[in-house]
Coordinates of C-alpha atoms and ligand atoms in Angstrom, one line a residue:
X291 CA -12.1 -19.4 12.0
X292 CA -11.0 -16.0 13.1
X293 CA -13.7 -13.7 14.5
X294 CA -13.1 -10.3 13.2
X295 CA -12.0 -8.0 15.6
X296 CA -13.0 -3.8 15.7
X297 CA -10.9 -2.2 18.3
X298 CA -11.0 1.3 19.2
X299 CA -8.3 2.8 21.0
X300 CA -9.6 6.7 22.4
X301 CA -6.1 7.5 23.4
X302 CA -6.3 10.5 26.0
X303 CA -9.5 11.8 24.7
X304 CA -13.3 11.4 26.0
X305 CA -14.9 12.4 28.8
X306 CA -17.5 11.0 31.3
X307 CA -20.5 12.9 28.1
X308 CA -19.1 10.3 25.7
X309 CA -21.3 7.9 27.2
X310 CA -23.7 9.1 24.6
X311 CA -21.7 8.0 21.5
X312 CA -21.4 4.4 23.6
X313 CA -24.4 4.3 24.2
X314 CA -25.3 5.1 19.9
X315 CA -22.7 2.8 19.0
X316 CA -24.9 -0.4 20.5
X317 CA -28.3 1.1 19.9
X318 CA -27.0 1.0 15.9
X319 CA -25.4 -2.3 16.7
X320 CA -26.6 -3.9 19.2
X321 CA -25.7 -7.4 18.0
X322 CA -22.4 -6.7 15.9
X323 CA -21.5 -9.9 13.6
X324 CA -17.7 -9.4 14.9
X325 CA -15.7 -8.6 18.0
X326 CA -15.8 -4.9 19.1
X327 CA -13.5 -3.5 21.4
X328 CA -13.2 -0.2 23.4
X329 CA -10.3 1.2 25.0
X330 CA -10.6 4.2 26.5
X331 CA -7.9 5.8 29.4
X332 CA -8.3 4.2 32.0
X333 CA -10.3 6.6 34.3
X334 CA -13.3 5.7 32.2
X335 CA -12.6 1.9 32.2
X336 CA -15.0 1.1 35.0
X337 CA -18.2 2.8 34.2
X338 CA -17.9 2.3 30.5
X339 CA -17.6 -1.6 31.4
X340 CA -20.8 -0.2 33.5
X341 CA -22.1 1.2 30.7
X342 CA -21.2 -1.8 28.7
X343 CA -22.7 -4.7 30.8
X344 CA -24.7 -6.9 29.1
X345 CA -24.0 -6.1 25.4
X346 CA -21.3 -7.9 23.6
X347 CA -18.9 -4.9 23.4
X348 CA -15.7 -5.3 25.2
X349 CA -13.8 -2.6 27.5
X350 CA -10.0 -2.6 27.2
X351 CA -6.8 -0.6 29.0
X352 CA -4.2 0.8 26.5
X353 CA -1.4 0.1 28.7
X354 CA -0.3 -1.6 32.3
X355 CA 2.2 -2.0 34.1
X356 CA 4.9 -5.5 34.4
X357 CA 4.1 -5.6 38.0
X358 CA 1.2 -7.0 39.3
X359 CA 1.1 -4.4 42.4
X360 CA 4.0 -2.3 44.2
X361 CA 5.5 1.5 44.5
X362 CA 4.6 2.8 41.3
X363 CA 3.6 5.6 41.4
X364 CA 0.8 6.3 38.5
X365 CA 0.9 3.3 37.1
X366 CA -1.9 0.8 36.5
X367 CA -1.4 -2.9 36.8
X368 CA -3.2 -5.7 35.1
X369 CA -5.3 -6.8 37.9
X370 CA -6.8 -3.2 38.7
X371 CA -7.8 -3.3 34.6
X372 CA -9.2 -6.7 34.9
X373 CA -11.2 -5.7 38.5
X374 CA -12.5 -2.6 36.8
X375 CA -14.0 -4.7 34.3
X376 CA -11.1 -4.8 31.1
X377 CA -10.7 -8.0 29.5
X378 CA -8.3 -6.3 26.7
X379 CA -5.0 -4.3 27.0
X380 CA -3.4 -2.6 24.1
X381 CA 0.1 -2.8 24.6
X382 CA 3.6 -1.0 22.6
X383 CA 1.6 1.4 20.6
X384 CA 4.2 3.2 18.9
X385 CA 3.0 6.4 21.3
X386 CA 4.2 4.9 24.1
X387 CA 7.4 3.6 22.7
X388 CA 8.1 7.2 21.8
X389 CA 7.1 9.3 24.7
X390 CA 7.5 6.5 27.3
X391 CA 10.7 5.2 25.9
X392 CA 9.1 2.1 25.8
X393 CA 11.2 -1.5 24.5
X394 CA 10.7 -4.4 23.1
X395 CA 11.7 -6.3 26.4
X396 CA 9.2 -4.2 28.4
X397 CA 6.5 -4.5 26.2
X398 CA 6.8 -8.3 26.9
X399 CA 7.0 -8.1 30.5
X400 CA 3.7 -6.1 30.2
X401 CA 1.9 -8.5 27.8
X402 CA 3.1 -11.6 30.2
X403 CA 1.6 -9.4 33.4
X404 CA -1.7 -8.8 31.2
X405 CA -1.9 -12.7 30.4
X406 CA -1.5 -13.3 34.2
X407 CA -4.1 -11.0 35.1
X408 CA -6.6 -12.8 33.0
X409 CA -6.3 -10.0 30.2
X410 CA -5.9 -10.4 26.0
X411 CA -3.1 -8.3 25.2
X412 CA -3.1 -6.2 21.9
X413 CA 0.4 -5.9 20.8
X414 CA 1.1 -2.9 18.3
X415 CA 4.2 -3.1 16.3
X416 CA 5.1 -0.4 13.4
X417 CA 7.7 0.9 11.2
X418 CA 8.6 4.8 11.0
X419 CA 8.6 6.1 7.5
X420 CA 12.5 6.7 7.9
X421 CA 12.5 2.8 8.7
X422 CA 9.9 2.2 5.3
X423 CA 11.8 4.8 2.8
X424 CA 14.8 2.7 4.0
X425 CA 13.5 -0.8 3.1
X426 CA 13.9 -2.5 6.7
X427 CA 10.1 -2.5 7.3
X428 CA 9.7 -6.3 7.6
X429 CA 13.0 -6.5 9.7
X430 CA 11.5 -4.3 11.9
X431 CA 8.6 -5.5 12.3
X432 CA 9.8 -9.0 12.6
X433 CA 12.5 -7.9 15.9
X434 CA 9.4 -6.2 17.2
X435 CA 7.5 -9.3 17.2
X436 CA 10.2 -11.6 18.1
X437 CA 11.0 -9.2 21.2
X438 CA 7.5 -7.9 21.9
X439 CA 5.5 -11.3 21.9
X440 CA 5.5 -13.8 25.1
X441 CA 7.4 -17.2 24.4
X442 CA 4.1 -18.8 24.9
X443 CA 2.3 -16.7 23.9
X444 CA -1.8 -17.0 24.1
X445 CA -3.5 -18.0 20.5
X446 CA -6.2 -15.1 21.9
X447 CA -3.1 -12.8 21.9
X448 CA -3.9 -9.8 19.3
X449 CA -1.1 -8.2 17.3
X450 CA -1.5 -4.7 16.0
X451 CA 0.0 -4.0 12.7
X452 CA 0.4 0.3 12.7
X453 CA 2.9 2.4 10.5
X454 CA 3.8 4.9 12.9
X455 CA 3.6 7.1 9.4
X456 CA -0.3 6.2 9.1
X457 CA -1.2 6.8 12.4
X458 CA -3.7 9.9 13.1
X459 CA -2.3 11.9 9.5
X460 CA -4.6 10.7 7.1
X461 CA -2.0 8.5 5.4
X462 CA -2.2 5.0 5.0
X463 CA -0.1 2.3 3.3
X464 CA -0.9 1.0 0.1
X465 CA -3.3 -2.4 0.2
X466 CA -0.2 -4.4 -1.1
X467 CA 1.8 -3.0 1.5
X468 CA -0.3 -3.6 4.4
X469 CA -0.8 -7.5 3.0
X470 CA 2.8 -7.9 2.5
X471 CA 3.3 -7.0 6.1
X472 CA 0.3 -9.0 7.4
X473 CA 1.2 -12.1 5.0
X474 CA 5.1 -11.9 6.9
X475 CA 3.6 -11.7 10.9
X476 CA 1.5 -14.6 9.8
X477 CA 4.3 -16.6 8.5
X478 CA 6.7 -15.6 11.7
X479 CA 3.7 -16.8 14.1
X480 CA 3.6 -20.0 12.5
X481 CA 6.9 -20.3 12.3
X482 CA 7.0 -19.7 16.4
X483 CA 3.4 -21.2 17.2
X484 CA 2.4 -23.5 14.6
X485 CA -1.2 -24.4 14.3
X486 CA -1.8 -22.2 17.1
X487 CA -1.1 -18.9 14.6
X488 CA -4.3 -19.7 12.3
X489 CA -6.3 -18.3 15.4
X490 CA -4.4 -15.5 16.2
X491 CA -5.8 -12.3 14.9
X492 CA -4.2 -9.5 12.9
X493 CA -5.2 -5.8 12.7
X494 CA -4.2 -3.0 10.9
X495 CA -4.4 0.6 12.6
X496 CA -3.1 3.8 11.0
X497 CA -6.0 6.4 9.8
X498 CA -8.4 3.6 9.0
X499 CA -12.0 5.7 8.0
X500 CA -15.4 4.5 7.2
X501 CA -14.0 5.4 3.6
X502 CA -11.4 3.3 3.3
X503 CA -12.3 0.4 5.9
X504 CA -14.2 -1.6 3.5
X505 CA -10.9 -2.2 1.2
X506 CA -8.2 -2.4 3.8
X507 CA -10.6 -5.5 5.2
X508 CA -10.5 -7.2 2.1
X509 CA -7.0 -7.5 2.4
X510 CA -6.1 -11.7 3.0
X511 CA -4.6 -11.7 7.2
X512 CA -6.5 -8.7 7.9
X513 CA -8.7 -9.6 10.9
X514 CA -10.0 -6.4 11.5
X515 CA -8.8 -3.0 12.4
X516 CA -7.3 -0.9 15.2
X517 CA -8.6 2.6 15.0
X518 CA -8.0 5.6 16.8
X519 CA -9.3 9.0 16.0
X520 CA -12.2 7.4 13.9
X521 CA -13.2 5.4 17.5
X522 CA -14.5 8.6 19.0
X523 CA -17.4 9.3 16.9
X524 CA -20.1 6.3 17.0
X525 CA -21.1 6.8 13.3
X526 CA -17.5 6.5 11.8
X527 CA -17.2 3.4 14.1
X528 CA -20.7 2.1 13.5
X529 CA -19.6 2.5 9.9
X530 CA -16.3 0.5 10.0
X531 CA -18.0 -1.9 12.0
X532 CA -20.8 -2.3 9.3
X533 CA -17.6 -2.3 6.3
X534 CA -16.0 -5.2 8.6
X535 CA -19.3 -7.3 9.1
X536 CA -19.7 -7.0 5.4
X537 CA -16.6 -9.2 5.1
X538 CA -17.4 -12.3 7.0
Ligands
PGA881 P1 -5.7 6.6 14.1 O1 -4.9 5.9 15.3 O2 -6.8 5.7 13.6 O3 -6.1 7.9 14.7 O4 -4.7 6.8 13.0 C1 -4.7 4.5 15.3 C2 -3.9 4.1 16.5 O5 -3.0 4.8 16.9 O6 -4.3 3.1 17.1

């Protein structure tokens, strides 16, 4: 009942020429059997939703602001994603919790903004390896969800499962690992949402490749996949798309 999701998030990389891999991404799929999703900074949203127009690919932020307009100087709110054409937002990553300082609380604020604005919020939660080695991965991640996600929230809301350890080294968890984490969210959104959790989808992100895609999406709770450096290149996209299709 969940459509699988393939989210790209291009981080602050690409460039105005990367229209081209777009633009080989939906000539090799041009009717992909799940969700895809690109987010790309937010200079590019418009004419990549341009670009976009017409094809079932969908163009996302990776971050907005908790106010819907106002003195804030080089920030982005929800509305100005939504008018240049977003209809996701990636929100929390762990890179902007770390260089942005960014909480729990305000990640909230943000994902409640997005919802106002009309916008799906992806919300990315993650343990360190410090947190991991430590054994307090699922208490982490389960304050991250409590204080991250809306009280109400949507069921179209997104979470983002993403060891900050696995993210952009190569490293990933083991497939246990990564179901026992996805198997916990699901039983804290029930818990909070009831029926409404079964439609909720959850991703794993962290150094997901066309090499390993194809087993990390066989995991049970694993809707699909949030993927960063592999996102740039259409063929190691087209090739998790293709390894995440082969799974519904
Ligand atoms: P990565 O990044 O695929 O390059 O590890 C994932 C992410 O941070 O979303």
């Amino acid at each position: 009942m969940r459509r699988k999701l393939a989210a790209g998030n291009w981080k602050m990389n690409g460039s105005r020429a990367a229209l081209a891999e777009v633009g080989a991404l939906v000539t090799t799929h041009p009717q992909p059997g799940c969700d895809v999703l690109l987010c790309p900074p937010a200079t590019h949203i418009a004419w990549m939703a341009e670009a976009l127009a017409g094809t079932p690919v969908r163009v996302g932020g990776q971050d907005c602001h908790q106010n819907a307009s106002g003195a804030h100087t080089g920030d982005i709110a929800a509305p100005m994603l939504a008018d240049a054409g977003a209809s996701h937002v990636i929100l929390g990553h762990s890179e902007r919790r770390a260089d942005h300082g960014e909480t729990d609380a305000l990640v909230r604020a943000k994902a409640e903004a997005a919802a106002a604005a009309g916008l799906i919020p992806v919300i990315c939660l993650g343990e360190t390896l410090q947190q991991r080695d430590a054994g307090e991965t699922l208490s982490v991640i389960g304050a991250q969800l409590a204080g991250s996600l809306p009280a109400s929230a949507d069921p179209r809301t997104i979470i983002a499962y993403e060891p900050v350890w696995a993210i952009g080294t190569g490293r990933t968890p083991t497939l246990p690992q990564i179901a026992e984490v996805h198997a916990f969210l699901r039983a804290e959104l029930r818990r909070r949402f009831g029926t409404a959790a079964e439609q909720m989808r959850l991703l794993y992100g962290g150094s997901v490749k066309p090499d390993n895609a194809a087993q990390i999406f066989a995991v049970p709770d694993v809707d699909g996949a949030l993927v960063g450096g592999a996102s740039l290149k259409a063929a190691d996209f087209g090739a998790i798309i293709t390894a995440l299709e082969g799974t519904v």
